[in-house]
Amino acid sequence: MEWQQIEYFQKVAQLQHMTQAAEALSISQPALSRSIARLEEELGIPLFERQGRNIILNQYGKVFLKHVNRILKEIEETKKEIRSLLDPEYGEVSLGFLHTLGVNMIPNILRAFQKEHGNVKIKLYQNNNVSLLKQLQAGEIDLCLVHHAFDDPHIQWERLWNEELFLMLPASHPLASRASITLDEIQSEPMIALKKGYELRKIADRLCRKANFTPNITFEGEEVTTLAGLVAAGLGVALLPDQKDIDDTKVAKLHVRWPTCSRQIGLSWYEDRTLSPAAAHFKRFVFTHYRE
């Protein structure tokens, strides 16, 4: 069964006249008759009853037309959906980002983008650095905001900005009134950190080694806000990015003078995979407005 036969059948069923249908389809009447005959032969049943120059659907034809109408409607809607995806103003973007960016940066970026491009749909995926890059490899997301890319020549990463990491202390801590600190000053303190494997944990461990001490990790977690809550409860100190939802009345945020405590945030995409127009547009927008 050919796609063209289905469209021919629908037109004949609508007009109930072979010659008029042939004219509407811009084909000869014999060619149309042969197409309908082949369709009936393939189905093993007649679809029409001939009444002089007119033809009408029989019971089998009525059933077949019901399904043909549904199929053709689905195809037309699919075409429209695909066309919308090709329109940078009506397409869809799947964006992955680190948990720690979900409170501050992501809402700001999306708000600014939506002001200019309100019809673009954005699907959000929150995960850790490694998982996001694996999702990118698998084609599950178009773009991701991550700390860095791992060794895959197909994954591209470009820096956008540096994010400062602060030493978070309980507000009641003796050092809480300080404006800044060096990291080695807290080497004897119990430390709260993300679990091993998280990029922020790797950065914190590396900075502590640079300050010539091994941190005494007493609590490990998966969310920055949870770690900040533990700090607020007086259970230790933590090296974390600033977050809007961290309670300043319970947690002191100190600038670390030495070593420089920060991490790079950049945008990654898969080089050999063509981005949709909407995703490519979003990528340009981010680099234009958020690259330092």
PDB file of C-alpha atoms in Angstrom:
ATOM      1  CA  MET A   1       0.000   0.000   0.000  1.00  0.00           C
ATOM      2  CA  GLU A   2       1.436   3.309  -1.109  1.00  0.00           C
ATOM      3  CA  TRP A   3       0.970   6.624   0.627  1.00  0.00           C
ATOM      4  CA  GLN A   4      -0.323   8.179  -2.587  1.00  0.00           C
ATOM      5  CA  GLN A   5      -3.069   5.537  -2.811  1.00  0.00           C
ATOM      6  CA  ILE A   6      -4.387   6.584   0.617  1.00  0.00           C
ATOM      7  CA  GLU A   7      -4.563  10.236  -0.388  1.00  0.00           C
ATOM      8  CA  TYR A   8      -6.269   9.322  -3.682  1.00  0.00           C
ATOM      9  CA  PHE A   9      -8.798   7.193  -1.826  1.00  0.00           C
ATOM     10  CA  GLN A  10      -9.641  10.022   0.560  1.00  0.00           C
ATOM     11  CA  LYS A  11     -10.257  12.465  -2.305  1.00  0.00           C
ATOM     12  CA  VAL A  12     -12.493  10.013  -4.170  1.00  0.00           C
ATOM     13  CA  ALA A  13     -14.429   9.299  -0.965  1.00  0.00           C
ATOM     14  CA  GLN A  14     -14.925  13.027  -0.378  1.00  0.00           C
ATOM     15  CA  LEU A  15     -16.142  13.848  -3.924  1.00  0.00           C
ATOM     16  CA  GLN A  16     -17.818  10.504  -4.730  1.00  0.00           C
ATOM     17  CA  HIS A  17     -16.979  11.072  -8.378  1.00  0.00           C
ATOM     18  CA  MET A  18     -13.936   9.582 -10.102  1.00  0.00           C
ATOM     19  CA  THR A  19     -13.541  12.242 -12.818  1.00  0.00           C
ATOM     20  CA  GLN A  20     -13.906  15.168 -10.406  1.00  0.00           C
ATOM     21  CA  ALA A  21     -11.436  13.551  -8.005  1.00  0.00           C
ATOM     22  CA  ALA A  22      -8.943  13.029 -10.838  1.00  0.00           C
ATOM     23  CA  GLU A  23      -9.198  16.703 -11.789  1.00  0.00           C
ATOM     24  CA  ALA A  24      -8.730  17.774  -8.159  1.00  0.00           C
ATOM     25  CA  LEU A  25      -5.658  15.542  -7.891  1.00  0.00           C
ATOM     26  CA  SER A  26      -4.287  16.649 -11.292  1.00  0.00           C
ATOM     27  CA  ILE A  27      -4.023  13.101 -12.635  1.00  0.00           C
ATOM     28  CA  SER A  28      -5.856  11.251 -15.381  1.00  0.00           C
ATOM     29  CA  GLN A  29      -9.080   9.452 -14.563  1.00  0.00           C
ATOM     30  CA  PRO A  30      -7.746   6.044 -15.752  1.00  0.00           C
ATOM     31  CA  ALA A  31      -4.668   6.418 -13.541  1.00  0.00           C
ATOM     32  CA  LEU A  32      -6.853   7.192 -10.549  1.00  0.00           C
ATOM     33  CA  SER A  33      -9.136   4.243 -11.306  1.00  0.00           C
ATOM     34  CA  ARG A  34      -6.138   1.904 -11.506  1.00  0.00           C
ATOM     35  CA  SER A  35      -4.811   3.223  -8.165  1.00  0.00           C
ATOM     36  CA  ILE A  36      -8.137   2.619  -6.401  1.00  0.00           C
ATOM     37  CA  ALA A  37      -8.418  -0.843  -8.008  1.00  0.00           C
ATOM     38  CA  ARG A  38      -4.934  -1.784  -6.762  1.00  0.00           C
ATOM     39  CA  LEU A  39      -5.838  -0.558  -3.267  1.00  0.00           C
ATOM     40  CA  GLU A  40      -9.010  -2.655  -3.236  1.00  0.00           C
ATOM     41  CA  GLU A  41      -7.066  -5.657  -4.515  1.00  0.00           C
ATOM     42  CA  GLU A  42      -4.459  -5.277  -1.805  1.00  0.00           C
ATOM     43  CA  LEU A  43      -7.121  -4.967   0.898  1.00  0.00           C
ATOM     44  CA  GLY A  44      -9.055  -7.863  -0.563  1.00  0.00           C
ATOM     45  CA  ILE A  45     -12.366  -5.998  -0.421  1.00  0.00           C
ATOM     46  CA  PRO A  46     -14.281  -3.465  -2.528  1.00  0.00           C
ATOM     47  CA  LEU A  47     -14.454   0.022  -1.025  1.00  0.00           C
ATOM     48  CA  PHE A  48     -16.974   1.652  -3.316  1.00  0.00           C
ATOM     49  CA  GLU A  49     -20.279   0.878  -4.986  1.00  0.00           C
ATOM     50  CA  ARG A  50     -20.682   2.244  -8.492  1.00  0.00           C
ATOM     51  CA  GLN A  51     -23.909   4.075  -9.275  1.00  0.00           C
ATOM     52  CA  GLY A  52     -23.686   5.406 -12.820  1.00  0.00           C
ATOM     53  CA  ARG A  53     -21.104   8.144 -12.944  1.00  0.00           C
ATOM     54  CA  ASN A  54     -21.060   8.458  -9.150  1.00  0.00           C
ATOM     55  CA  ILE A  55     -19.518   6.129  -6.626  1.00  0.00           C
ATOM     56  CA  ILE A  56     -20.347   5.816  -2.934  1.00  0.00           C
ATOM     57  CA  LEU A  57     -18.533   4.193  -0.057  1.00  0.00           C
ATOM     58  CA  ASN A  58     -19.745   0.792   1.035  1.00  0.00           C
ATOM     59  CA  GLN A  59     -19.537  -0.415   4.638  1.00  0.00           C
ATOM     60  CA  TYR A  60     -15.893  -1.417   4.236  1.00  0.00           C
ATOM     61  CA  GLY A  61     -15.016   1.891   2.616  1.00  0.00           C
ATOM     62  CA  LYS A  62     -16.625   3.834   5.453  1.00  0.00           C
ATOM     63  CA  VAL A  63     -14.517   1.979   8.024  1.00  0.00           C
ATOM     64  CA  PHE A  64     -11.373   2.457   5.943  1.00  0.00           C
ATOM     65  CA  LEU A  65     -12.086   6.187   5.471  1.00  0.00           C
ATOM     66  CA  LYS A  66     -12.449   6.717   9.216  1.00  0.00           C
ATOM     67  CA  HIS A  67      -8.944   5.401   9.792  1.00  0.00           C
ATOM     68  CA  VAL A  68      -7.513   7.138   6.718  1.00  0.00           C
ATOM     69  CA  ASN A  69      -8.816  10.506   7.974  1.00  0.00           C
ATOM     70  CA  ARG A  70      -7.239   9.908  11.367  1.00  0.00           C
ATOM     71  CA  ILE A  71      -3.902   8.845   9.855  1.00  0.00           C
ATOM     72  CA  LEU A  72      -3.723  11.804   7.481  1.00  0.00           C
ATOM     73  CA  LYS A  73      -4.634  14.200  10.281  1.00  0.00           C
ATOM     74  CA  GLU A  74      -1.846  12.763  12.459  1.00  0.00           C
ATOM     75  CA  ILE A  75       0.632  13.138   9.603  1.00  0.00           C
ATOM     76  CA  GLU A  76      -0.372  16.756   9.022  1.00  0.00           C
ATOM     77  CA  GLU A  77      -0.044  17.543  12.733  1.00  0.00           C
ATOM     78  CA  THR A  78       3.356  15.848  12.746  1.00  0.00           C
ATOM     79  CA  LYS A  79       4.481  17.981   9.816  1.00  0.00           C
ATOM     80  CA  LYS A  80       3.340  21.118  11.646  1.00  0.00           C
ATOM     81  CA  GLU A  81       5.199  20.051  14.786  1.00  0.00           C
ATOM     82  CA  ILE A  82       8.383  19.392  12.832  1.00  0.00           C
ATOM     83  CA  ARG A  83       8.072  22.765  11.070  1.00  0.00           C
ATOM     84  CA  SER A  84       7.693  24.444  14.449  1.00  0.00           C
ATOM     85  CA  LEU A  85      10.863  22.750  15.670  1.00  0.00           C
ATOM     86  CA  LEU A  86      12.691  24.189  12.682  1.00  0.00           C
ATOM     87  CA  ASP A  87      11.521  27.702  13.580  1.00  0.00           C
ATOM     88  CA  PRO A  88      13.963  29.259  16.088  1.00  0.00           C
ATOM     89  CA  GLU A  89      11.094  31.215  17.617  1.00  0.00           C
ATOM     90  CA  TYR A  90       8.805  28.204  18.141  1.00  0.00           C
ATOM     91  CA  GLY A  91      11.159  25.287  18.669  1.00  0.00           C
ATOM     92  CA  GLU A  92      12.359  23.452  21.748  1.00  0.00           C
ATOM     93  CA  VAL A  93      15.614  23.443  23.715  1.00  0.00           C
ATOM     94  CA  SER A  94      16.684  20.763  26.192  1.00  0.00           C
ATOM     95  CA  LEU A  95      19.093  22.315  28.687  1.00  0.00           C
ATOM     96  CA  GLY A  96      21.045  20.555  31.404  1.00  0.00           C
ATOM     97  CA  PHE A  97      22.643  22.356  34.328  1.00  0.00           C
ATOM     98  CA  LEU A  98      24.350  21.781  37.648  1.00  0.00           C
ATOM     99  CA  HIS A  99      22.218  21.660  40.784  1.00  0.00           C
ATOM    100  CA  THR A 100      24.055  24.659  42.190  1.00  0.00           C
ATOM    101  CA  LEU A 101      22.992  26.854  39.254  1.00  0.00           C
ATOM    102  CA  GLY A 102      19.301  26.167  39.744  1.00  0.00           C
ATOM    103  CA  VAL A 103      18.629  28.888  42.310  1.00  0.00           C
ATOM    104  CA  ASN A 104      20.489  31.877  40.888  1.00  0.00           C
ATOM    105  CA  MET A 105      21.767  31.698  37.324  1.00  0.00           C
ATOM    106  CA  ILE A 106      19.306  29.463  35.520  1.00  0.00           C
ATOM    107  CA  PRO A 107      16.217  31.524  36.479  1.00  0.00           C
ATOM    108  CA  ASN A 108      18.045  34.701  35.431  1.00  0.00           C
ATOM    109  CA  ILE A 109      19.110  33.269  32.057  1.00  0.00           C
ATOM    110  CA  LEU A 110      15.685  31.830  31.285  1.00  0.00           C
ATOM    111  CA  ARG A 111      13.871  35.000  32.320  1.00  0.00           C
ATOM    112  CA  ALA A 112      16.043  37.107  30.013  1.00  0.00           C
ATOM    113  CA  PHE A 113      15.724  34.653  27.122  1.00  0.00           C
ATOM    114  CA  GLN A 114      11.954  34.303  27.469  1.00  0.00           C
ATOM    115  CA  LYS A 115      11.507  38.081  27.350  1.00  0.00           C
ATOM    116  CA  GLU A 116      12.880  38.049  23.807  1.00  0.00           C
ATOM    117  CA  HIS A 117      11.785  34.577  22.702  1.00  0.00           C
ATOM    118  CA  GLY A 118       8.641  33.722  24.620  1.00  0.00           C
ATOM    119  CA  ASN A 119       7.416  30.977  22.280  1.00  0.00           C
ATOM    120  CA  VAL A 120      10.467  28.727  22.633  1.00  0.00           C
ATOM    121  CA  LYS A 121       9.887  25.734  24.914  1.00  0.00           C
ATOM    122  CA  ILE A 122      12.746  24.814  27.251  1.00  0.00           C
ATOM    123  CA  LYS A 123      13.065  21.433  28.935  1.00  0.00           C
ATOM    124  CA  LEU A 124      15.319  21.481  31.992  1.00  0.00           C
ATOM    125  CA  TYR A 125      17.523  18.676  33.297  1.00  0.00           C
ATOM    126  CA  GLN A 126      19.306  19.047  36.629  1.00  0.00           C
ATOM    127  CA  ASN A 127      22.216  16.732  37.437  1.00  0.00           C
ATOM    128  CA  ASN A 128      25.852  16.501  38.427  1.00  0.00           C
ATOM    129  CA  ASN A 129      28.682  17.316  36.018  1.00  0.00           C
ATOM    130  CA  VAL A 130      29.487  13.756  34.879  1.00  0.00           C
ATOM    131  CA  SER A 131      25.851  12.720  34.459  1.00  0.00           C
ATOM    132  CA  LEU A 132      25.050  15.828  32.416  1.00  0.00           C
ATOM    133  CA  LEU A 133      27.926  15.138  30.029  1.00  0.00           C
ATOM    134  CA  LYS A 134      26.773  11.533  29.629  1.00  0.00           C
ATOM    135  CA  GLN A 135      23.288  12.817  28.809  1.00  0.00           C
ATOM    136  CA  LEU A 136      24.878  15.120  26.242  1.00  0.00           C
ATOM    137  CA  GLN A 137      26.774  12.192  24.700  1.00  0.00           C
ATOM    138  CA  ALA A 138      23.588  10.139  24.510  1.00  0.00           C
ATOM    139  CA  GLY A 139      21.699  12.945  22.769  1.00  0.00           C
ATOM    140  CA  GLU A 140      19.250  13.385  25.649  1.00  0.00           C
ATOM    141  CA  ILE A 141      20.007  17.106  25.940  1.00  0.00           C
ATOM    142  CA  ASP A 142      21.112  19.788  23.475  1.00  0.00           C
ATOM    143  CA  LEU A 143      23.280  21.908  25.760  1.00  0.00           C
ATOM    144  CA  CYS A 144      24.510  21.883  29.343  1.00  0.00           C
ATOM    145  CA  LEU A 145      26.016  24.354  31.779  1.00  0.00           C
ATOM    146  CA  VAL A 146      28.808  22.501  33.547  1.00  0.00           C
ATOM    147  CA  HIS A 147      32.131  22.980  35.286  1.00  0.00           C
ATOM    148  CA  HIS A 148      34.139  21.340  32.497  1.00  0.00           C
ATOM    149  CA  ALA A 149      33.935  18.645  29.818  1.00  0.00           C
ATOM    150  CA  PHE A 150      35.637  15.279  30.119  1.00  0.00           C
ATOM    151  CA  ASP A 151      37.956  13.772  27.530  1.00  0.00           C
ATOM    152  CA  ASP A 152      35.630  13.283  24.586  1.00  0.00           C
ATOM    153  CA  PRO A 153      36.809  15.050  21.435  1.00  0.00           C
ATOM    154  CA  HIS A 154      33.203  15.411  20.296  1.00  0.00           C
ATOM    155  CA  ILE A 155      32.107  17.362  23.380  1.00  0.00           C
ATOM    156  CA  GLN A 156      32.887  21.059  23.147  1.00  0.00           C
ATOM    157  CA  TRP A 157      33.101  23.336  26.195  1.00  0.00           C
ATOM    158  CA  GLU A 158      33.580  27.089  26.341  1.00  0.00           C
ATOM    159  CA  ARG A 159      33.971  29.103  29.520  1.00  0.00           C
ATOM    160  CA  LEU A 160      31.283  31.622  30.408  1.00  0.00           C
ATOM    161  CA  TRP A 161      32.141  32.919  33.854  1.00  0.00           C
ATOM    162  CA  ASN A 162      34.053  32.237  37.081  1.00  0.00           C
ATOM    163  CA  GLU A 163      31.943  31.478  40.130  1.00  0.00           C
ATOM    164  CA  GLU A 164      33.451  32.344  43.510  1.00  0.00           C
ATOM    165  CA  LEU A 165      33.394  29.737  46.263  1.00  0.00           C
ATOM    166  CA  PHE A 166      32.897  31.108  49.770  1.00  0.00           C
ATOM    167  CA  LEU A 167      33.798  29.643  53.106  1.00  0.00           C
ATOM    168  CA  MET A 168      30.478  29.131  54.863  1.00  0.00           C
ATOM    169  CA  LEU A 169      30.554  29.316  58.682  1.00  0.00           C
ATOM    170  CA  PRO A 170      27.839  29.206  61.332  1.00  0.00           C
ATOM    171  CA  ALA A 171      26.840  32.777  62.205  1.00  0.00           C
ATOM    172  CA  SER A 172      27.920  32.082  65.805  1.00  0.00           C
ATOM    173  CA  HIS A 173      31.430  30.969  64.787  1.00  0.00           C
ATOM    174  CA  PRO A 174      34.319  33.087  66.214  1.00  0.00           C
ATOM    175  CA  LEU A 175      35.543  33.801  62.663  1.00  0.00           C
ATOM    176  CA  ALA A 176      32.101  34.774  61.330  1.00  0.00           C
ATOM    177  CA  SER A 177      32.702  38.512  61.739  1.00  0.00           C
ATOM    178  CA  ARG A 178      35.747  38.433  59.466  1.00  0.00           C
ATOM    179  CA  ALA A 179      35.497  39.845  55.943  1.00  0.00           C
ATOM    180  CA  SER A 180      37.970  37.330  54.521  1.00  0.00           C
ATOM    181  CA  ILE A 181      40.087  34.365  55.477  1.00  0.00           C
ATOM    182  CA  THR A 182      42.802  32.053  54.202  1.00  0.00           C
ATOM    183  CA  LEU A 183      41.732  28.456  53.749  1.00  0.00           C
ATOM    184  CA  ASP A 184      44.408  27.003  56.029  1.00  0.00           C
ATOM    185  CA  GLU A 185      42.867  28.866  58.975  1.00  0.00           C
ATOM    186  CA  ILE A 186      40.034  26.332  59.117  1.00  0.00           C
ATOM    187  CA  GLN A 187      42.094  23.166  58.698  1.00  0.00           C
ATOM    188  CA  SER A 188      41.184  21.952  62.188  1.00  0.00           C
ATOM    189  CA  GLU A 189      37.447  22.568  61.682  1.00  0.00           C
ATOM    190  CA  PRO A 190      34.971  19.790  60.847  1.00  0.00           C
ATOM    191  CA  MET A 191      34.101  20.182  57.180  1.00  0.00           C
ATOM    192  CA  ILE A 192      30.861  19.543  55.354  1.00  0.00           C
ATOM    193  CA  ALA A 193      31.109  18.646  51.660  1.00  0.00           C
ATOM    194  CA  LEU A 194      29.335  17.134  48.709  1.00  0.00           C
ATOM    195  CA  LYS A 195      29.762  13.410  48.178  1.00  0.00           C
ATOM    196  CA  LYS A 196      32.774  12.064  46.312  1.00  0.00           C
ATOM    197  CA  GLY A 197      32.347  12.185  42.566  1.00  0.00           C
ATOM    198  CA  TYR A 198      30.715  15.610  42.531  1.00  0.00           C
ATOM    199  CA  GLU A 199      32.839  18.205  40.755  1.00  0.00           C
ATOM    200  CA  LEU A 200      32.437  20.691  43.595  1.00  0.00           C
ATOM    201  CA  ARG A 201      33.830  18.093  45.994  1.00  0.00           C
ATOM    202  CA  LYS A 202      36.818  17.524  43.702  1.00  0.00           C
ATOM    203  CA  ILE A 203      37.469  21.270  43.613  1.00  0.00           C
ATOM    204  CA  ALA A 204      37.190  21.591  47.405  1.00  0.00           C
ATOM    205  CA  ASP A 205      39.595  18.678  47.947  1.00  0.00           C
ATOM    206  CA  ARG A 206      42.070  20.173  45.475  1.00  0.00           C
ATOM    207  CA  LEU A 207      41.942  23.594  47.149  1.00  0.00           C
ATOM    208  CA  CYS A 208      42.531  22.049  50.561  1.00  0.00           C
ATOM    209  CA  ARG A 209      45.561  20.182  49.218  1.00  0.00           C
ATOM    210  CA  LYS A 210      46.848  23.466  47.819  1.00  0.00           C
ATOM    211  CA  ALA A 211      46.456  24.946  51.306  1.00  0.00           C
ATOM    212  CA  ASN A 212      48.512  22.003  52.629  1.00  0.00           C
ATOM    213  CA  PHE A 213      45.920  20.125  54.658  1.00  0.00           C
ATOM    214  CA  THR A 214      43.525  17.222  54.398  1.00  0.00           C
ATOM    215  CA  PRO A 215      39.975  18.257  55.324  1.00  0.00           C
ATOM    216  CA  ASN A 216      38.193  16.512  58.162  1.00  0.00           C
ATOM    217  CA  ILE A 217      34.954  15.640  56.347  1.00  0.00           C
ATOM    218  CA  THR A 218      32.258  14.928  58.923  1.00  0.00           C
ATOM    219  CA  PHE A 219      29.127  15.177  56.756  1.00  0.00           C
ATOM    220  CA  GLU A 220      28.561  14.544  53.059  1.00  0.00           C
ATOM    221  CA  GLY A 221      25.499  15.491  51.021  1.00  0.00           C
ATOM    222  CA  GLU A 222      24.131  15.988  47.525  1.00  0.00           C
ATOM    223  CA  GLU A 223      22.647  19.497  47.619  1.00  0.00           C
ATOM    224  CA  VAL A 224      24.301  22.842  48.390  1.00  0.00           C
ATOM    225  CA  THR A 225      21.255  24.049  50.315  1.00  0.00           C
ATOM    226  CA  THR A 226      21.379  20.933  52.503  1.00  0.00           C
ATOM    227  CA  LEU A 227      25.060  21.511  53.268  1.00  0.00           C
ATOM    228  CA  ALA A 228      24.344  25.156  54.084  1.00  0.00           C
ATOM    229  CA  GLY A 229      21.634  23.987  56.461  1.00  0.00           C
ATOM    230  CA  LEU A 230      24.132  21.771  58.256  1.00  0.00           C
ATOM    231  CA  VAL A 231      26.513  24.720  58.497  1.00  0.00           C
ATOM    232  CA  ALA A 232      23.703  26.853  59.947  1.00  0.00           C
ATOM    233  CA  ALA A 233      23.114  24.139  62.549  1.00  0.00           C
ATOM    234  CA  GLY A 234      26.732  24.510  63.714  1.00  0.00           C
ATOM    235  CA  LEU A 235      27.878  21.120  62.434  1.00  0.00           C
ATOM    236  CA  GLY A 236      30.878  22.357  60.471  1.00  0.00           C
ATOM    237  CA  VAL A 237      32.134  24.661  57.731  1.00  0.00           C
ATOM    238  CA  ALA A 238      31.830  24.308  53.960  1.00  0.00           C
ATOM    239  CA  LEU A 239      33.324  25.669  50.747  1.00  0.00           C
ATOM    240  CA  LEU A 240      30.345  26.507  48.548  1.00  0.00           C
ATOM    241  CA  PRO A 241      29.046  28.892  45.869  1.00  0.00           C
ATOM    242  CA  ASP A 242      26.657  31.573  47.061  1.00  0.00           C
ATOM    243  CA  GLN A 243      22.945  30.770  46.857  1.00  0.00           C
ATOM    244  CA  LYS A 244      19.930  33.049  47.275  1.00  0.00           C
ATOM    245  CA  ASP A 245      18.211  30.574  49.557  1.00  0.00           C
ATOM    246  CA  ILE A 246      21.042  30.410  52.103  1.00  0.00           C
ATOM    247  CA  ASP A 247      19.946  32.175  55.286  1.00  0.00           C
ATOM    248  CA  ASP A 248      22.398  35.047  55.907  1.00  0.00           C
ATOM    249  CA  THR A 249      21.231  35.341  59.503  1.00  0.00           C
ATOM    250  CA  LYS A 250      22.459  31.823  60.246  1.00  0.00           C
ATOM    251  CA  VAL A 251      25.365  31.417  57.848  1.00  0.00           C
ATOM    252  CA  ALA A 252      28.383  33.711  57.386  1.00  0.00           C
ATOM    253  CA  LYS A 253      29.972  33.813  53.920  1.00  0.00           C
ATOM    254  CA  LEU A 254      33.666  34.684  53.935  1.00  0.00           C
ATOM    255  CA  HIS A 255      35.812  35.560  50.939  1.00  0.00           C
ATOM    256  CA  VAL A 256      38.871  33.290  50.755  1.00  0.00           C
ATOM    257  CA  ARG A 257      42.003  35.334  50.056  1.00  0.00           C
ATOM    258  CA  TRP A 258      44.236  32.301  49.506  1.00  0.00           C
ATOM    259  CA  PRO A 259      44.160  30.097  47.596  1.00  0.00           C
ATOM    260  CA  THR A 260      41.795  31.632  45.048  1.00  0.00           C
ATOM    261  CA  CYS A 261      38.581  29.699  45.493  1.00  0.00           C
ATOM    262  CA  SER A 262      36.434  29.597  42.368  1.00  0.00           C
ATOM    263  CA  ARG A 263      35.275  27.340  39.619  1.00  0.00           C
ATOM    264  CA  GLN A 264      34.682  27.911  35.930  1.00  0.00           C
ATOM    265  CA  ILE A 265      31.207  27.487  34.477  1.00  0.00           C
ATOM    266  CA  GLY A 266      30.855  26.962  30.753  1.00  0.00           C
ATOM    267  CA  LEU A 267      28.491  25.728  28.079  1.00  0.00           C
ATOM    268  CA  SER A 268      28.903  22.310  26.450  1.00  0.00           C
ATOM    269  CA  TRP A 269      27.447  20.845  23.270  1.00  0.00           C
ATOM    270  CA  TYR A 270      28.122  17.833  21.058  1.00  0.00           C
ATOM    271  CA  GLU A 271      30.165  18.963  18.076  1.00  0.00           C
ATOM    272  CA  ASP A 272      29.046  16.360  15.516  1.00  0.00           C
ATOM    273  CA  ARG A 273      25.341  16.773  16.278  1.00  0.00           C
ATOM    274  CA  THR A 274      23.389  19.503  14.514  1.00  0.00           C
ATOM    275  CA  LEU A 275      21.501  21.718  16.939  1.00  0.00           C
ATOM    276  CA  SER A 276      17.927  22.655  16.192  1.00  0.00           C
ATOM    277  CA  PRO A 277      17.492  26.315  15.178  1.00  0.00           C
ATOM    278  CA  ALA A 278      15.991  27.071  18.611  1.00  0.00           C
ATOM    279  CA  ALA A 279      18.896  25.408  20.451  1.00  0.00           C
ATOM    280  CA  ALA A 280      21.457  27.175  18.274  1.00  0.00           C
ATOM    281  CA  HIS A 281      19.662  30.464  18.962  1.00  0.00           C
ATOM    282  CA  PHE A 282      19.729  29.822  22.724  1.00  0.00           C
ATOM    283  CA  LYS A 283      23.433  28.968  22.550  1.00  0.00           C
ATOM    284  CA  ARG A 284      24.208  32.281  20.807  1.00  0.00           C
ATOM    285  CA  PHE A 285      22.081  34.137  23.340  1.00  0.00           C
ATOM    286  CA  VAL A 286      23.980  32.652  26.299  1.00  0.00           C
ATOM    287  CA  PHE A 287      27.391  33.450  24.811  1.00  0.00           C
ATOM    288  CA  THR A 288      26.320  36.966  23.882  1.00  0.00           C
ATOM    289  CA  HIS A 289      24.878  37.897  27.271  1.00  0.00           C
ATOM    290  CA  TYR A 290      26.694  35.755  29.838  1.00  0.00           C
ATOM    291  CA  ARG A 291      30.287  35.263  28.690  1.00  0.00           C
ATOM    292  CA  GLU A 292      32.693  37.306  30.792  1.00  0.00           C
TER     293      GLU A 292
END
